XYZ file of C-alpha atoms in Angstrom:
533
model
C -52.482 -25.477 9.849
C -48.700 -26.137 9.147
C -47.217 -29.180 8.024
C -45.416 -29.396 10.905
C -44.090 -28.161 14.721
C -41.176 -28.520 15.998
C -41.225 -29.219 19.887
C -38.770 -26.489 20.610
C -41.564 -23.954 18.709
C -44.321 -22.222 21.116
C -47.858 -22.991 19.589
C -51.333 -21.239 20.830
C -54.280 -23.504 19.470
C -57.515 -21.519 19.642
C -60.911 -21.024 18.973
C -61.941 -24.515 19.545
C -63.536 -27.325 22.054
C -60.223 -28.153 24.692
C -60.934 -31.338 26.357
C -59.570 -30.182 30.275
C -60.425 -31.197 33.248
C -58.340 -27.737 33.964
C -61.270 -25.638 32.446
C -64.463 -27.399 31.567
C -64.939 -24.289 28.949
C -61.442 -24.044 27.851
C -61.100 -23.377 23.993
C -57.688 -22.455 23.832
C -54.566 -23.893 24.408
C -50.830 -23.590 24.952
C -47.802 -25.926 23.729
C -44.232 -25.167 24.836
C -41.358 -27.037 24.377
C -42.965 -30.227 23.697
C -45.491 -29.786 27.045
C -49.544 -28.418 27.266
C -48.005 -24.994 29.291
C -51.902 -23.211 29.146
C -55.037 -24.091 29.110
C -57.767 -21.588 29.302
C -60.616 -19.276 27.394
C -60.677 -17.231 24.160
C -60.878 -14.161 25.733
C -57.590 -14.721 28.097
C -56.070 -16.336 24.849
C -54.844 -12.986 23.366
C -52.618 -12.117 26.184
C -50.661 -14.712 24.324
C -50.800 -13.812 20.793
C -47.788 -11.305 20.687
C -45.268 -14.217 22.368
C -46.006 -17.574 20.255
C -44.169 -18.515 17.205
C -47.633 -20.047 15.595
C -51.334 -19.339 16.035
C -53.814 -22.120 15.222
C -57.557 -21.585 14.153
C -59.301 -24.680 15.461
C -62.356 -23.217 13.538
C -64.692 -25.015 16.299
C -62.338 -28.545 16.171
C -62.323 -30.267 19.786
C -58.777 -30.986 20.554
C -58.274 -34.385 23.352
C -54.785 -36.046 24.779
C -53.784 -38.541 22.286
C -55.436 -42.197 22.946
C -52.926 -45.015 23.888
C -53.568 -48.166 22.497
C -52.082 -50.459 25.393
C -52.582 -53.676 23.555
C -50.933 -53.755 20.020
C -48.507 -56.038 17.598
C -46.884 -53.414 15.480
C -45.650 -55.688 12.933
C -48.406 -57.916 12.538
C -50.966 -54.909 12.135
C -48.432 -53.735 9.579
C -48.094 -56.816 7.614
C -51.875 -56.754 7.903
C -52.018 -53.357 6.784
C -49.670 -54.676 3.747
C -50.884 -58.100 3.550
C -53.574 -60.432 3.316
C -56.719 -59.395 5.391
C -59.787 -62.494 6.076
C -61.037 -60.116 8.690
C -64.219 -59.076 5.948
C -64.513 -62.809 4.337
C -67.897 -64.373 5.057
C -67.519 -67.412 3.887
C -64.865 -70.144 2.717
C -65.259 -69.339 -0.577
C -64.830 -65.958 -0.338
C -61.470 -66.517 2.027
C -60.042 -69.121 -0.178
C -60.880 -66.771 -3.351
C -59.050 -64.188 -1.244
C -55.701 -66.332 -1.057
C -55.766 -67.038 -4.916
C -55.515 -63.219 -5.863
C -52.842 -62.378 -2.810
C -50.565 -65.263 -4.061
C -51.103 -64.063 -8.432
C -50.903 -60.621 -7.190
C -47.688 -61.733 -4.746
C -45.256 -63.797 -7.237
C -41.209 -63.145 -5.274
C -42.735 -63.391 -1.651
C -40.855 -65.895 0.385
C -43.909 -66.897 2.314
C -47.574 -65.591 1.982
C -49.068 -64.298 5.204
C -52.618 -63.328 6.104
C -54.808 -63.063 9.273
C -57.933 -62.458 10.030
C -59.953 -65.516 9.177
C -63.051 -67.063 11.777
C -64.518 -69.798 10.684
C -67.186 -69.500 13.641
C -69.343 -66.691 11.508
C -68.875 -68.763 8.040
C -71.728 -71.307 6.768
C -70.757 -74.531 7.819
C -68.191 -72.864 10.321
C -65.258 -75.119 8.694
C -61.405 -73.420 8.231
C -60.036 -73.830 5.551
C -58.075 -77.133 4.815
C -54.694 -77.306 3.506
C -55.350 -79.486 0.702
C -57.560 -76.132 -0.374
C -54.572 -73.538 0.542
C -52.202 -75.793 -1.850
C -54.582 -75.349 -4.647
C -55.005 -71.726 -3.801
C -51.153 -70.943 -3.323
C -50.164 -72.851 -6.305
C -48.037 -75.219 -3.807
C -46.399 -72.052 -1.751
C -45.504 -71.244 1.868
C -48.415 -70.065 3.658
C -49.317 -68.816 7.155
C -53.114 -67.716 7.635
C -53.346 -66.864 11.163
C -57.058 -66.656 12.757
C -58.537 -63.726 13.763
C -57.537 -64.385 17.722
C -53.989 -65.229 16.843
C -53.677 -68.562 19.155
C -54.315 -71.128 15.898
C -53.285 -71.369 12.230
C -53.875 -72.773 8.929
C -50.974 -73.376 6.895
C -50.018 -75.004 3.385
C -47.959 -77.946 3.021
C -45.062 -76.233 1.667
C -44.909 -73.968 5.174
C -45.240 -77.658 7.005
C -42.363 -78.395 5.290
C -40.083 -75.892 6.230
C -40.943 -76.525 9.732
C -40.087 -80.618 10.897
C -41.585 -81.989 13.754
C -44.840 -80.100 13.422
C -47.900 -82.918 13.191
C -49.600 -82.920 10.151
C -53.063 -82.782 11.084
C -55.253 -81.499 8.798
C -57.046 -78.878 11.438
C -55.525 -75.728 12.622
C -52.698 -75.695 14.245
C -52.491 -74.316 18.041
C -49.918 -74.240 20.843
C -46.256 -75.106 20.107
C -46.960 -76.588 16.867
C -48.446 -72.892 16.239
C -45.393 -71.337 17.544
C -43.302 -72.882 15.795
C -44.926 -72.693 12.000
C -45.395 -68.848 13.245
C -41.405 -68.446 13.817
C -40.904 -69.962 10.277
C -43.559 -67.612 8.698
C -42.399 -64.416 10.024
C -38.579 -65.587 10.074
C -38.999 -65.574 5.996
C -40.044 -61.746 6.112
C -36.982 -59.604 5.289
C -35.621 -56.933 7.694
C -36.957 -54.413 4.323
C -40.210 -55.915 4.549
C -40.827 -55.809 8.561
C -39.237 -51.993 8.543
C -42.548 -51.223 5.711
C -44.511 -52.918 7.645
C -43.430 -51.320 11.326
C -43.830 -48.028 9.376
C -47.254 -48.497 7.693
C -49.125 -49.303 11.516
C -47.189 -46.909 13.017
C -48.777 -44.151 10.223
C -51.936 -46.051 10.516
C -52.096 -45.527 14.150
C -50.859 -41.536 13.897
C -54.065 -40.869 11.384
C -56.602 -42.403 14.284
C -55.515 -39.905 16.978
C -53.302 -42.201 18.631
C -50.108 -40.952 20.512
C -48.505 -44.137 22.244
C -48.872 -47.992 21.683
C -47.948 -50.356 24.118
C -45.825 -53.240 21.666
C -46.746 -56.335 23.506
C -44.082 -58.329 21.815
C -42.505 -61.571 23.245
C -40.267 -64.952 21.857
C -43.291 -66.575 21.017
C -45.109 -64.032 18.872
C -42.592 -62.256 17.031
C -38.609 -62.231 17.665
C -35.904 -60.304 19.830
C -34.703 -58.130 16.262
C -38.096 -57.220 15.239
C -38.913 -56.103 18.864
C -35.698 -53.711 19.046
C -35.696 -53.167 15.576
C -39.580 -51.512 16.193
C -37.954 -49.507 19.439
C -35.435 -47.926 17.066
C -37.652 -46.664 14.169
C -40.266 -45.588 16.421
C -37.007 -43.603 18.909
C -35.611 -42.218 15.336
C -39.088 -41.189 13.427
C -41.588 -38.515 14.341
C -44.943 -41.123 14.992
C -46.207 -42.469 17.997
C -44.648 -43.054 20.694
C -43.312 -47.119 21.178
C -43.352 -48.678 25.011
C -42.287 -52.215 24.836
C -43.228 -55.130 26.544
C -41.146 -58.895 26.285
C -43.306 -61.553 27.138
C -40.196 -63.766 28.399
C -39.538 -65.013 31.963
C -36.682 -63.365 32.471
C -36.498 -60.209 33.953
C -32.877 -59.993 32.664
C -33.389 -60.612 28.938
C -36.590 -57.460 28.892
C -34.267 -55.171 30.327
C -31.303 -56.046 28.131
C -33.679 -55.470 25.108
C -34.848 -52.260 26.139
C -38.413 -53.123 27.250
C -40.605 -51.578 29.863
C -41.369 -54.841 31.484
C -41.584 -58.881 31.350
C -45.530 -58.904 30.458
C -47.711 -58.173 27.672
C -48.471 -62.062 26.352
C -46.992 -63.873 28.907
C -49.638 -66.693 28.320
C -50.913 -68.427 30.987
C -53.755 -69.382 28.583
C -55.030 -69.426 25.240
C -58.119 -67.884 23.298
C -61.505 -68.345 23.518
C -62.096 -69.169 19.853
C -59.248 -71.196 19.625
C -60.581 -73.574 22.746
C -57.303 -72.865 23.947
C -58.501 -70.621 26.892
C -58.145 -71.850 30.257
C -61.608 -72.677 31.974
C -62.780 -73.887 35.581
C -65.841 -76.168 33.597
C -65.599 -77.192 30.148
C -66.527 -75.580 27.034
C -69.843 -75.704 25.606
C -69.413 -77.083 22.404
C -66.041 -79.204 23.157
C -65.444 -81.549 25.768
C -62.488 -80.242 27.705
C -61.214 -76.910 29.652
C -58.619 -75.357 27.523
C -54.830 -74.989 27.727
C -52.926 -73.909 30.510
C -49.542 -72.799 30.080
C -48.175 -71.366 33.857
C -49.276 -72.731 36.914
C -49.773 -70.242 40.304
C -45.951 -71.481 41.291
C -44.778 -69.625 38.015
C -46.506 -66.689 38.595
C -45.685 -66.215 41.769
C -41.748 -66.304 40.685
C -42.402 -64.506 38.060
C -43.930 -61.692 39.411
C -41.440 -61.518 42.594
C -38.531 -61.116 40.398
C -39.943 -58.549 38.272
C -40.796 -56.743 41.620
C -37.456 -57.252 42.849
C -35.634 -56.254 39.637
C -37.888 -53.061 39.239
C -39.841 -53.927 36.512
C -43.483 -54.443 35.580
C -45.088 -58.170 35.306
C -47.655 -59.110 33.426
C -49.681 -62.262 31.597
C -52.089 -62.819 29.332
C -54.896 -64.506 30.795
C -58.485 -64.654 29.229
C -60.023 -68.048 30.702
C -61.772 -68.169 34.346
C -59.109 -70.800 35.606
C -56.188 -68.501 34.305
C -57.375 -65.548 36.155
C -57.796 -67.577 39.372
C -54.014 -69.036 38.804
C -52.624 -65.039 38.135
C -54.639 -64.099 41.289
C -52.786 -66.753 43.384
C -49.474 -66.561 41.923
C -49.537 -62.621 42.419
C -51.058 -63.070 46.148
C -48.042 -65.588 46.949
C -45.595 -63.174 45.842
C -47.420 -60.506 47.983
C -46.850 -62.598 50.603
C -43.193 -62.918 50.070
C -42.436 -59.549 49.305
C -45.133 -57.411 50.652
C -48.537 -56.358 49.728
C -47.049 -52.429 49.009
C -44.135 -53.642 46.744
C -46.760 -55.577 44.749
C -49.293 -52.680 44.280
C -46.319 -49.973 43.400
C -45.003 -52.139 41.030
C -48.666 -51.988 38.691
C -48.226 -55.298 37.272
C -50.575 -56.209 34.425
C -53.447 -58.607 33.264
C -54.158 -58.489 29.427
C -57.842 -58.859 28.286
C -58.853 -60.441 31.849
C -61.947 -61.306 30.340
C -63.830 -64.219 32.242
C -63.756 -62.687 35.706
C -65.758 -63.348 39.054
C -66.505 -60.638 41.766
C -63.545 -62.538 43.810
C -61.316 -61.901 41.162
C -62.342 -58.471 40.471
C -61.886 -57.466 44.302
C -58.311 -59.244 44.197
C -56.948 -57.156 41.148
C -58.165 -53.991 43.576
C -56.432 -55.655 46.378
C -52.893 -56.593 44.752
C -52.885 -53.500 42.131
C -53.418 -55.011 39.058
C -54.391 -52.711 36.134
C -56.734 -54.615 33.438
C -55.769 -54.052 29.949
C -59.005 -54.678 28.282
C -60.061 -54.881 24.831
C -63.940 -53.715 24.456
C -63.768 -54.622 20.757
C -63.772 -58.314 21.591
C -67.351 -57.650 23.032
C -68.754 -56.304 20.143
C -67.533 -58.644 17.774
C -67.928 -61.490 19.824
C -70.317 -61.138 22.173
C -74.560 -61.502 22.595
C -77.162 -64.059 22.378
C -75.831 -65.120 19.270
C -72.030 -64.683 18.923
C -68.549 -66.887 19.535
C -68.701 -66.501 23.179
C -71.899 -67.959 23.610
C -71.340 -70.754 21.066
C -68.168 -71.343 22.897
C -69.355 -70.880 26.859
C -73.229 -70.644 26.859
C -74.911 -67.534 27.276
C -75.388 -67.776 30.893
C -71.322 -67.876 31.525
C -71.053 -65.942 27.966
C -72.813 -62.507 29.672
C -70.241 -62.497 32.455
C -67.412 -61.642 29.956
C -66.000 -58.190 30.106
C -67.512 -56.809 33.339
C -65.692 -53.179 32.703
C -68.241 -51.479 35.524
C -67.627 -53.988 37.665
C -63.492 -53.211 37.328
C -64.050 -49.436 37.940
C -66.559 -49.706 40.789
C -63.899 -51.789 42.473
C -61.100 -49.353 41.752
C -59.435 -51.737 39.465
C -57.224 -49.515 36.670
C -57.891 -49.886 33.530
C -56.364 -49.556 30.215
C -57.918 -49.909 26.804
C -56.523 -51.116 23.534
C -57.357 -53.274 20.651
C -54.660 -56.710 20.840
C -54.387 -55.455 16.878
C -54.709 -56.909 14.466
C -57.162 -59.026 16.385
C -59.130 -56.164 16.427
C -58.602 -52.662 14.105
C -56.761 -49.521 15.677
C -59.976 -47.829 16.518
C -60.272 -45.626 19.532
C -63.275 -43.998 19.464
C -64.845 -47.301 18.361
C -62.803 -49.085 21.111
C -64.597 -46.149 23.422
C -68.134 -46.926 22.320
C -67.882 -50.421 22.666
C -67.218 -50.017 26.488
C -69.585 -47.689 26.748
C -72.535 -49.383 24.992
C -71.108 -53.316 25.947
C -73.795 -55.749 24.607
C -74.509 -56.662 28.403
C -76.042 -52.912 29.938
C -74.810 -53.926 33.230
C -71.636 -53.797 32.249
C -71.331 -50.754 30.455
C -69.747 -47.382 31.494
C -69.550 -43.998 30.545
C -68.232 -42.482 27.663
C -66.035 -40.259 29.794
C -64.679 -43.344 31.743
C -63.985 -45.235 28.564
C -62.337 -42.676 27.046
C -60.297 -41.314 30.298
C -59.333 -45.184 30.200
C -58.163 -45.873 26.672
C -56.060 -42.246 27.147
C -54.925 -41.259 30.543
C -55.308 -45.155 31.966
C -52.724 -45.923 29.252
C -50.085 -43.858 30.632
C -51.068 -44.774 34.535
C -50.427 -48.867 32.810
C -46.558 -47.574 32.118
C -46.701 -46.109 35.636
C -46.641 -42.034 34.469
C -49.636 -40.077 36.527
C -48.681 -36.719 34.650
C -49.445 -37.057 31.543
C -52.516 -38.560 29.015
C -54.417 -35.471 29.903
C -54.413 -31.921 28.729
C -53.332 -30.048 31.813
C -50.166 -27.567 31.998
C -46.954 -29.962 32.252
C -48.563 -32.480 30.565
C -46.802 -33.974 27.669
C -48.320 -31.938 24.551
C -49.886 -35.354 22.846
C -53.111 -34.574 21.679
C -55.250 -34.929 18.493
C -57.910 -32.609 16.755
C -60.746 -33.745 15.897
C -63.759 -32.995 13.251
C -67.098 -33.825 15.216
C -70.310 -33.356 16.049
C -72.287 -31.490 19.015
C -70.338 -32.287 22.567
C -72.153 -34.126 24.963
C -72.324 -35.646 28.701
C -73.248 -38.822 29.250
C -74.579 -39.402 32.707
C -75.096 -42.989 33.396
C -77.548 -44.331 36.312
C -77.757 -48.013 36.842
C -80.078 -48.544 34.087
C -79.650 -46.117 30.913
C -77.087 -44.098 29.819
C -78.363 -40.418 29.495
C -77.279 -37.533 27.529
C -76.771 -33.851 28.869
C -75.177 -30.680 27.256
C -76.367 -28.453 29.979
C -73.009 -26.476 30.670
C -73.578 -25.931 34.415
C -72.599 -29.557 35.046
C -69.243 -28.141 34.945
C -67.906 -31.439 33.004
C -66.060 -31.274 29.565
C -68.088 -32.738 26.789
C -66.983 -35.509 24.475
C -68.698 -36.682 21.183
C -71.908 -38.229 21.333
C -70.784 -42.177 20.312
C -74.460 -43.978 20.555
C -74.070 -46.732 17.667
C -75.354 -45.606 14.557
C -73.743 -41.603 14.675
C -70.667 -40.238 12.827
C -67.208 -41.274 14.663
C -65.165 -38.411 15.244
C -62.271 -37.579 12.363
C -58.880 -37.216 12.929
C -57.476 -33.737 11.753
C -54.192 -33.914 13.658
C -52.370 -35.613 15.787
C -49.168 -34.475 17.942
C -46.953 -36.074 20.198
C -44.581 -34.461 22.452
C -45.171 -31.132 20.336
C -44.179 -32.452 16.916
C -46.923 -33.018 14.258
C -47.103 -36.590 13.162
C -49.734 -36.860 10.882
C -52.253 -33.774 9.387
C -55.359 -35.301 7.394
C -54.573 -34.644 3.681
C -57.220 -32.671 2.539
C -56.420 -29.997 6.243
């Protein structure tokens, strides 16, 4: 395989596995000018030999449309990807032991960032306190987001830099979080975000990935690194950048080049934070969570998106944050019409503690669900955070994905990384074998969702699928035998019988071989070949 292909270049890929709902059997394929212009069988692929500028061997590789992650923080994955990561640390100990090498190895860094810690799956289940981060940091600026991103341990000498912020020696949440958070990152140079912007970027192009939806926003990152991440990702071959700017103001995510006013609009908090919105408390505290909008909010929020042609959306995890989307959304279907509401696709992000009313209103109003199946598998079961947090009878209503599709509820899949890794075909066998059966789908849905349903989330039908005038993002994979999966109610079975006229996708039960990225392509330029191809 070359090193690279330019989009104006014409490119036949055969004698491979062509993931089309076009041909179920395809094995060859067609890129031209940047789109998929043929898809199709060996034999019928030598009629185009004489007229393409390249012919690739796929040697038996399966070639897919490139996923779209439609839940990501470029930077912060970056800086994880560069930084400190808590996300493996088992215990105290072993985080605080973490901190002291990061800071010796780290000596002319402004501030010291890190993510990733949970405190929930430590012995003794106690964050670190900042007494302990002093020591560690030898008395420097620190920022150790958890692994959810709604609370924070900091040092002293990060307090300091920030006044007003209380002093409590517990992690720090809400605006006291936002603000230490906008002091952390405000220390980073514009060098130092570019590397980092870069480095998940790259990260993302070596998993197969093709497009990640920035859900950016004043209270997670800042108005330069969100346009600042637009430009690299418009001037660099890589993935492909849509932005959204969590602000209420229609105005201001126009003016900065974004896609909509959504992504982290929070109505709520996070489950492991206790900062998640709930209709009855929480299981192991005595109150409901944090709300942050009210229906009234939502409702004007979403009308003048609607009326200023751009997508709304909020991030809304708790039961009593979905119920305040679904009303604010209904009142401004009320106002402006059910049909402006539904062409508009407005957004929920993670949508995680939903009823069957809820689920039958995001049908209703036209709501996709950006869901993140990862959060189920690292926090969910008899025995994880969302029971110790909820109970396990509200705990195994979390995540009802089958429930979504049977209602006709879009949906989009992503990762909220760095919460979670860039992982797709981990993201697509989490959905597909959810710790609660009845929720699970099929691999095919899962993985139609975390590829086509992120281009149907930026309101594009044509493309995150390998049909002719298609955008020619796709990846190439190293795998296994293809298989079917055909779900009944109860198990998930397995078919490679060819007559069921379906393409076949890798065989993701837990325990097997994830597929390997060889390639990846977007728009007909190469963007990342495995080194050793």
């Amino acid at each position: 395989m070359s090193e690279r292909t330019a989009p104006t270049r014409t490119v036949l890929l055969r004698r491979g596995e062509v993931h089309s709902p076009a041909d179920p059997f395809a094995t060859a394929m067609v890129v031209e000018r940047g789109q998929i212009a043929w898809v199709g069988s060996e034999g019928a692929a030598d009629a185009f030999t004489d007229g393409v500028d390249e012919v690739v061997d796929l040697a038996g590789a399966l070639v897919t449309p490139a996923f779209t992650d439609a839940h990501v923080h470029t930077t912060a994955t970056g800086l994880a990807l560069t930084g400190l990561d808590l996300t493996g640390a088992g215990s105290l100990d072993e985080a605080l032991a973490r901190v002291r090498e990061f800071a010796a190895a780290r000596p002319h860094d402004r501030v010291l960032l890190g993510h990733g810690w949970d405190a929930a799956r430590w012995p003794g289940g106690r964050p670190p306190a900042r007494a302990e981060l002093d020591e560690a940091t030898g008395n420097r600026p620190l920022y150790l987001s958890r692994i959810d991103v709604h609370s924070a341990v900091v040092s002293t000498a990060l307090l300091d830099l920030v006044p007003g912020v209380r002093r409590q020696d517990e992690p720090l949440t809400r605006g006291d979080h936002h603000a230490v958070r906008a002091a952390a990152f405000a220390a980073v140079t514009p060098a130092q975000r570019a590397e980092a912007q870069r480095a998940a970027l790259a990260h993302a192009a070596s998993l197969g990935i093709g497009t990640v939806h920035e859900c950016a926003g004043p209270e997670i990152s800042s108005e330069d690194d969100f346009t600042g991440l637009l430009r690299l990702a418009a001037a660099q071959d890589g993935p492909r950048v849509v932005g959204y700017w969590a602000e209420r103001d229609p105005g201001k995510a126009r003016e900065l080049g974004a896609a909509g006013a959504a992504g982290d609009l929070f109505v709520d908090g996070a489950l492991g934070s206790h900062t998640a919105c709930l209709h009855e408390p929480y299981a192991d505290a005595d109150h409901t969570g944090t709300a942050y909008l009210d229906a009234a909010a939502v409702a004007a929020h979403v009308a003048a998106c609607t009326e200023a042609g751009l997508q709304a959306g909020f991030h809304a995890i708790g039961d009593a944050a979905v119920t305040t989307v679904v009303a604010g959304v209904r009142a401004a279907a009320e106002q402006l019409g059910l049909a402006r509401i539904r062409a508009a696709r407005h957004r929920v992000e993670h949508a995680e503690m939903l009823t069957p009313e809820t689920v039958a209103a995001f049908a209703e109003l036209g709501l996709t669900a950006s869901v993140q199946p990862a959060f189920d598998a690292l926090w969910g079961g008899a025995d994880g955070m969302y029971a110790q947090r909820l109970g396990a009878d509200r705990a195994r209503l979390l995540n009802p994905f089958a429930a979504l599709l049977r209602a006709g509820v879009p949906l989009a899949l992503g990762s909220d990384s760095p919460v979670t890794p860039l992982d797709p075909w981990g993201t697509v066998r989490a959905a597909a074998f959810h710790r609660t059966p009845e929720h699970r789908v099929s691999v095919r849905a899962a993985f139609t969702a975390h590829t086509r349903g992120g281009w149907r989330a930026v309101g594009r039908d044509d493309a995150g699928v390998l049909v002719p005038g298609a955008p020619a993002d796709y990846a190439v994979w190293h795998t296994g035998e293809l298989v079917v999966q055909a779900p009944d109610d109860r198990v998930a079975r397995w078919s490679t019988d060819p007559r069921s006229g379906t393409p076949g996708l890798p065989d993701l039960t837990p325990g097997r071989e994830l597929p390997v990225c060889l390639r990846t392509v977007v728009g007909g330029r190469t963007v990342y070949v495995r080194p050793s191809e």
